[in-house]
Amino acid sequence: MGESDVVFDEGNGYFYGTDFSLEWKPRPAEGAYELEVQQLNELLLKEKGRLMAEDMEKITRHFRAKIYAEKQKLQDSGQVVNYMDLIRGALDYRQWFEFHMYYYRGQERRKELTNSAFHRFSGGEKAMAMYVPLFAAVNAQYQKAQNVDHPRILALDEAFAGVDDKNIESIFQLMQKMGFDYIMNSQILWGCYRSVKNLNISELYRPGNSGTVTVISYHWNGCERLLEEQ
């Protein structure tokens, strides 16, 4: 099981007030030849030279059983069987786990984050509820690395679109708290917030219908954005 907790206060941009937690648990084996997710994960993470013939047979039986069971469900319901979809579904590790997100405020009892609860949230809480699972999942993967000094990089396209400046700053603070480095692109985001200590920024400038694109470089030092000499 994995879990990540973040506390968020929309009032001042610090993480205090509303607590979010994400839990993921392995789904139980459903068939006689299926492996428990933890056992399957251990076998798949083994180096190729250390896999025994018995291990390979267990993995083969597991996926064969998963594919056969799903094929039977489709046939019983009269649906068309697509073997590519069956194989893709069996190999999709996201289906090997159950994900549950919870929230609570102060001394309240922890509650599961349902769609109805999400729609009652403020803008800041909605933003955190969307990004906490993403960051928690990436953080869990990086924690598996043997080298603790490896880069912890996030790459986001159209980062934080639709999120206001106050809440974007809180999200940057969350990334800082988790020790992430990041590469982002956006039409409007500069990243110049007090929670960001250092940031290199590249602006792509194309005036009018010009056939060339100019790259303008800046550096944010935590206090001001400075134009870099070309």
XYZ file of C-alpha atoms in Angstrom, residues 108-193:
86
model
C -12.706 15.988 11.395
C -12.952 12.320 10.544
C -11.255 11.424 7.287
C -13.709 11.194 4.376
C -13.336 9.669 0.944
C -13.076 12.241 -1.832
C -16.137 11.556 -3.978
C -17.308 13.542 -7.003
C -19.965 15.315 -4.942
C -17.431 16.298 -2.272
C -15.017 17.531 -4.945
C -17.664 19.828 -6.465
C -18.191 21.461 -3.056
C -14.513 22.384 -2.757
C -13.098 25.854 -3.216
C -10.924 26.570 -6.253
C -7.730 26.011 -4.296
C -8.915 22.727 -2.829
C -9.940 21.476 -6.273
C -6.495 22.315 -7.639
C -4.756 20.441 -4.853
C -7.131 17.479 -5.163
C -6.147 17.160 -8.833
C -2.386 17.543 -8.460
C -1.768 15.691 -5.174
C -2.459 12.247 -6.725
C -0.168 13.028 -9.646
C 2.711 14.204 -7.461
C 2.196 11.408 -4.919
C 2.397 8.751 -7.642
C 5.569 10.242 -9.127
C 7.107 10.606 -5.668
C 6.356 6.944 -4.876
C 8.127 5.834 -8.054
C 11.197 7.955 -7.341
C 11.421 6.545 -3.819
C 12.064 3.106 -5.354
C 15.355 4.300 -6.858
C 18.531 2.944 -5.279
C 20.433 6.196 -5.836
C 19.002 8.813 -3.478
C 20.762 11.628 -5.375
C 19.051 10.980 -8.708
C 17.145 13.852 -10.393
C 13.451 13.974 -9.445
C 11.977 15.533 -12.562
C 8.373 16.412 -13.388
C 7.404 17.415 -16.934
C 4.068 19.189 -17.389
C 2.443 20.387 -20.609
C 0.220 23.488 -20.267
C 1.032 23.474 -16.574
C -1.703 24.523 -14.130
C -4.086 25.766 -16.831
C -7.192 27.235 -15.224
C -5.621 27.561 -11.751
C -5.295 31.064 -10.263
C -1.978 32.578 -9.164
C -2.522 32.090 -5.427
C -3.113 28.379 -5.825
C -0.339 27.959 -8.380
C 2.081 29.289 -5.777
C 0.860 26.673 -3.312
C 1.372 23.938 -5.906
C 4.925 25.149 -6.497
C 5.446 24.977 -2.741
C 4.222 21.385 -2.766
C 6.733 20.499 -5.496
C 9.450 22.206 -3.465
C 8.422 20.227 -0.385
C 8.660 16.949 -2.319
C 12.050 17.875 -3.754
C 11.029 17.858 -7.411
C 12.851 19.459 -10.298
C 10.540 20.378 -13.137
C 10.227 21.267 -16.807
C 7.009 23.027 -17.818
C 5.502 24.886 -20.703
C 2.643 27.342 -20.679
C 1.275 30.305 -22.591
C 0.923 32.429 -19.450
C 2.864 30.810 -16.591
C 6.125 32.486 -15.533
C 6.746 30.648 -12.251
C 7.916 33.763 -10.433
C 6.587 33.030 -6.948
